[in-house]
Amino acid sequence: MIEERLTSKELAGLEADFVKIANIENLIRRREIEIEWPYREFKDENVGGSRSSISIDKAQAVLEKKEKDNYLQRLYRLRDIKDQLLGNKEKQIVGCMTDQQREIYKLRFESDDYYDWLLVGELLEPKLKRAQIYRKRGKLLELLAKKEGILPE
């Protein structure tokens, strides 16, 4: 069997996906609001007064728009991948990352401060050298690639 390796562009794309995964709930909420309340010039459809401004047909149309929106569906898939990688207590899913990988992920992608890979290696206990942290980075991104279907599991 031939071992597949990720190209540098694929690695950069996977890092971008990890950035999205760290912020996934906000991205999903923002996209859902954009779909539910699209910008349009004011047009009052409720001229009579007392009835609700959203009918059942409009609610159904919004659900159909959400189902057809490719970007929103991709965000939902990324949320599922996050649950598989990190685990989710509410859904009772056990993550497949090790404790050290989870710590690296949180320092690099969820931290308020910007930590590059070398600084992440210095903050870990025990400290990791440059080659070690980049090997760990490769394994972390490879794990994501397998979950996304880029590499075979």
mmCIF file of N, CA, C and O in Angstrom, residues 88-129:
data_model
loop_
_atom_site.group_PDB
_atom_site.id
_atom_site.type_symbol
_atom_site.label_atom_id
_atom_site.label_comp_id
_atom_site.label_asym_id
_atom_site.label_seq_id
_atom_site.Cartn_x
_atom_site.Cartn_y
_atom_site.Cartn_z
ATOM 1 N N ASN A 88 -17.683 15.165 22.948
ATOM 2 C CA ASN A 88 -18.793 16.029 23.313
ATOM 3 C C ASN A 88 -19.534 15.365 24.466
ATOM 4 O O ASN A 88 -20.106 14.286 24.300
ATOM 5 N N LYS A 89 -19.526 15.989 25.623
ATOM 6 C CA LYS A 89 -20.164 15.395 26.800
ATOM 7 C C LYS A 89 -21.678 15.336 26.647
ATOM 8 O O LYS A 89 -22.311 14.396 27.096
ATOM 9 N N GLU A 90 -22.268 16.359 26.009
ATOM 10 C CA GLU A 90 -23.719 16.384 25.840
ATOM 11 C C GLU A 90 -24.198 15.228 24.959
ATOM 12 O O GLU A 90 -25.210 14.619 25.230
ATOM 13 N N LYS A 91 -23.459 14.961 23.897
ATOM 14 C CA LYS A 91 -23.831 13.882 22.971
ATOM 15 C C LYS A 91 -23.190 12.555 23.357
ATOM 16 O O LYS A 91 -23.354 11.565 22.666
ATOM 17 N N GLN A 92 -22.444 12.556 24.454
ATOM 18 C CA GLN A 92 -21.756 11.371 24.973
ATOM 19 C C GLN A 92 -20.845 10.740 23.923
ATOM 20 O O GLN A 92 -20.854 9.543 23.696
ATOM 21 N N ILE A 93 -20.051 11.609 23.267
ATOM 22 C CA ILE A 93 -19.077 11.159 22.277
ATOM 23 C C ILE A 93 -17.692 11.294 22.886
ATOM 24 O O ILE A 93 -17.338 12.349 23.419
ATOM 25 N N VAL A 94 -16.930 10.228 22.827
ATOM 26 C CA VAL A 94 -15.560 10.255 23.333
ATOM 27 C C VAL A 94 -14.645 10.675 22.186
ATOM 28 O O VAL A 94 -14.718 10.121 21.092
ATOM 29 N N GLY A 95 -13.800 11.669 22.409
ATOM 30 C CA GLY A 95 -12.912 12.162 21.365
ATOM 31 C C GLY A 95 -11.771 11.201 21.080
ATOM 32 O O GLY A 95 -11.414 10.365 21.907
ATOM 33 N N CYS A 96 -11.175 11.326 19.900
ATOM 34 C CA CYS A 96 -10.077 10.438 19.520
ATOM 35 C C CYS A 96 -8.719 11.120 19.655
ATOM 36 O O CYS A 96 -7.703 10.520 19.339
ATOM 37 N N MET A 97 -8.677 12.361 20.140
ATOM 38 C CA MET A 97 -7.410 13.042 20.365
ATOM 39 C C MET A 97 -6.825 12.623 21.706
ATOM 40 O O MET A 97 -7.563 12.374 22.658
ATOM 41 N N THR A 98 -5.507 12.599 21.778
ATOM 42 C CA THR A 98 -4.849 12.369 23.061
ATOM 43 C C THR A 98 -4.913 13.662 23.876
ATOM 44 O O THR A 98 -5.252 14.728 23.348
ATOM 45 N N ASP A 99 -4.576 13.569 25.154
ATOM 46 C CA ASP A 99 -4.598 14.760 26.007
ATOM 47 C C ASP A 99 -3.613 15.814 25.503
ATOM 48 O O ASP A 99 -3.911 17.004 25.511
ATOM 49 N N GLN A 100 -2.443 15.372 25.051
ATOM 50 C CA GLN A 100 -1.446 16.324 24.560
ATOM 51 C C GLN A 100 -1.927 16.979 23.268
ATOM 52 O O GLN A 100 -1.769 18.183 23.084
ATOM 53 N N GLN A 101 -2.543 16.206 22.368
ATOM 54 C CA GLN A 101 -3.075 16.794 21.134
ATOM 55 C C GLN A 101 -4.176 17.797 21.444
ATOM 56 O O GLN A 101 -4.251 18.856 20.827
ATOM 57 N N ARG A 102 -5.018 17.485 22.419
ATOM 58 C CA ARG A 102 -6.088 18.405 22.808
ATOM 59 C C ARG A 102 -5.498 19.693 23.377
ATOM 60 O O ARG A 102 -5.982 20.785 23.077
ATOM 61 N N GLU A 103 -4.435 19.574 24.165
ATOM 62 C CA GLU A 103 -3.783 20.757 24.732
ATOM 63 C C GLU A 103 -3.134 21.602 23.631
ATOM 64 O O GLU A 103 -3.240 22.834 23.640
ATOM 65 N N ILE A 104 -2.501 20.949 22.673
ATOM 66 C CA ILE A 104 -1.896 21.672 21.540
ATOM 67 C C ILE A 104 -2.978 22.397 20.753
ATOM 68 O O ILE A 104 -2.834 23.571 20.401
ATOM 69 N N TYR A 105 -4.093 21.709 20.491
ATOM 70 C CA TYR A 105 -5.207 22.319 19.756
ATOM 71 C C TYR A 105 -5.727 23.558 20.489
ATOM 72 O O TYR A 105 -5.940 24.607 19.885
ATOM 73 N N LYS A 106 -5.923 23.441 21.795
ATOM 74 C CA LYS A 106 -6.474 24.571 22.548
ATOM 75 C C LYS A 106 -5.508 25.752 22.590
ATOM 76 O O LYS A 106 -5.929 26.897 22.467
ATOM 77 N N LEU A 107 -4.214 25.472 22.741
ATOM 78 C CA LEU A 107 -3.245 26.569 22.744
ATOM 79 C C LEU A 107 -3.168 27.252 21.385
ATOM 80 O O LEU A 107 -3.120 28.476 21.291
ATOM 81 N N ARG A 108 -3.160 26.474 20.338
ATOM 82 C CA ARG A 108 -2.944 27.030 18.991
ATOM 83 C C ARG A 108 -4.196 27.684 18.418
ATOM 84 O O ARG A 108 -4.130 28.738 17.806
ATOM 85 N N PHE A 109 -5.353 27.054 18.618
ATOM 86 C CA PHE A 109 -6.541 27.516 17.902
ATOM 87 C C PHE A 109 -7.607 28.151 18.793
ATOM 88 O O PHE A 109 -8.381 28.975 18.315
ATOM 89 N N GLU A 110 -7.701 27.795 20.059
ATOM 90 C CA GLU A 110 -8.769 28.336 20.899
ATOM 91 C C GLU A 110 -8.290 29.426 21.847
ATOM 92 O O GLU A 110 -9.095 30.057 22.502
ATOM 93 N N SER A 111 -7.006 29.636 21.942
ATOM 94 C CA SER A 111 -6.465 30.630 22.855
ATOM 95 C C SER A 111 -6.744 32.046 22.340
ATOM 96 O O SER A 111 -6.767 32.294 21.138
ATOM 97 N N ASP A 112 -6.942 32.980 23.274
ATOM 98 C CA ASP A 112 -7.144 34.373 22.882
ATOM 99 C C ASP A 112 -5.857 34.988 22.348
ATOM 100 O O ASP A 112 -5.887 35.878 21.512
ATOM 101 N N ASP A 113 -4.739 34.521 22.861
ATOM 102 C CA ASP A 113 -3.450 35.003 22.379
ATOM 103 C C ASP A 113 -3.086 34.238 21.116
ATOM 104 O O ASP A 113 -3.527 33.110 20.914
ATOM 105 N N TYR A 114 -2.250 34.861 20.283
ATOM 106 C CA TYR A 114 -1.787 34.162 19.081
ATOM 107 C C TYR A 114 -0.510 33.423 19.419
ATOM 108 O O TYR A 114 0.493 34.036 19.773
ATOM 109 N N TYR A 115 -0.555 32.126 19.348
ATOM 110 C CA TYR A 115 0.631 31.313 19.557
ATOM 111 C C TYR A 115 0.975 30.612 18.253
ATOM 112 O O TYR A 115 0.147 29.873 17.722
ATOM 113 N N ASP A 116 2.191 30.844 17.753
ATOM 114 C CA ASP A 116 2.617 30.068 16.593
ATOM 115 C C ASP A 116 3.080 28.699 17.099
ATOM 116 O O ASP A 116 3.097 28.425 18.291
ATOM 117 N N TRP A 117 3.430 27.819 16.175
ATOM 118 C CA TRP A 117 3.751 26.443 16.559
ATOM 119 C C TRP A 117 4.961 26.368 17.489
ATOM 120 O O TRP A 117 4.987 25.562 18.421
ATOM 121 N N LEU A 118 5.953 27.198 17.254
ATOM 122 C CA LEU A 118 7.152 27.157 18.104
ATOM 123 C C LEU A 118 6.839 27.577 19.539
ATOM 124 O O LEU A 118 7.321 26.978 20.496
ATOM 125 N N LEU A 119 6.002 28.590 19.681
ATOM 126 C CA LEU A 119 5.627 29.048 21.020
ATOM 127 C C LEU A 119 4.753 28.011 21.722
ATOM 128 O O LEU A 119 4.871 27.816 22.931
ATOM 129 N N VAL A 120 3.895 27.339 20.972
ATOM 130 C CA VAL A 120 3.092 26.264 21.556
ATOM 131 C C VAL A 120 4.014 25.180 22.112
ATOM 132 O O VAL A 120 3.809 24.668 23.218
ATOM 133 N N GLY A 121 5.056 24.836 21.359
ATOM 134 C CA GLY A 121 6.016 23.841 21.822
ATOM 135 C C GLY A 121 6.722 24.254 23.102
ATOM 136 O O GLY A 121 7.009 23.426 23.967
ATOM 137 N N GLU A 122 6.985 25.552 23.245
ATOM 138 C CA GLU A 122 7.644 26.039 24.457
ATOM 139 C C GLU A 122 6.701 26.062 25.658
ATOM 140 O O GLU A 122 7.131 25.899 26.793
ATOM 141 N N LEU A 123 5.403 26.268 25.418
ATOM 142 C CA LEU A 123 4.438 26.358 26.516
ATOM 143 C C LEU A 123 4.043 24.997 27.072
ATOM 144 O O LEU A 123 3.547 24.911 28.194
ATOM 145 N N LEU A 124 4.234 23.945 26.295
ATOM 146 C CA LEU A 124 3.860 22.608 26.750
ATOM 147 C C LEU A 124 4.844 22.101 27.797
ATOM 148 O O LEU A 124 5.991 22.518 27.844
ATOM 149 N N GLU A 125 4.361 21.208 28.628
ATOM 150 C CA GLU A 125 5.229 20.528 29.590
ATOM 151 C C GLU A 125 5.272 19.068 29.222
ATOM 152 O O GLU A 125 4.224 18.424 29.211
ATOM 153 N N PRO A 126 6.356 18.445 28.929
ATOM 154 C CA PRO A 126 7.690 19.008 28.782
ATOM 155 C C PRO A 126 7.779 19.803 27.485
ATOM 156 O O PRO A 126 7.021 19.563 26.547
ATOM 157 N N LYS A 127 8.713 20.739 27.453
ATOM 158 C CA LYS A 127 8.884 21.589 26.276
ATOM 159 C C LYS A 127 9.276 20.748 25.076
ATOM 160 O O LYS A 127 10.014 19.779 25.189
ATOM 161 N N LEU A 128 8.735 21.147 23.915
ATOM 162 C CA LEU A 128 9.034 20.425 22.688
ATOM 163 C C LEU A 128 9.927 21.268 21.795
ATOM 164 O O LEU A 128 9.767 22.484 21.706
ATOM 165 N N LYS A 129 10.849 20.608 21.133
ATOM 166 C CA LYS A 129 11.726 21.295 20.193
ATOM 167 C C LYS A 129 10.986 21.512 18.889
ATOM 168 O O LYS A 129 9.888 21.021 18.678
#
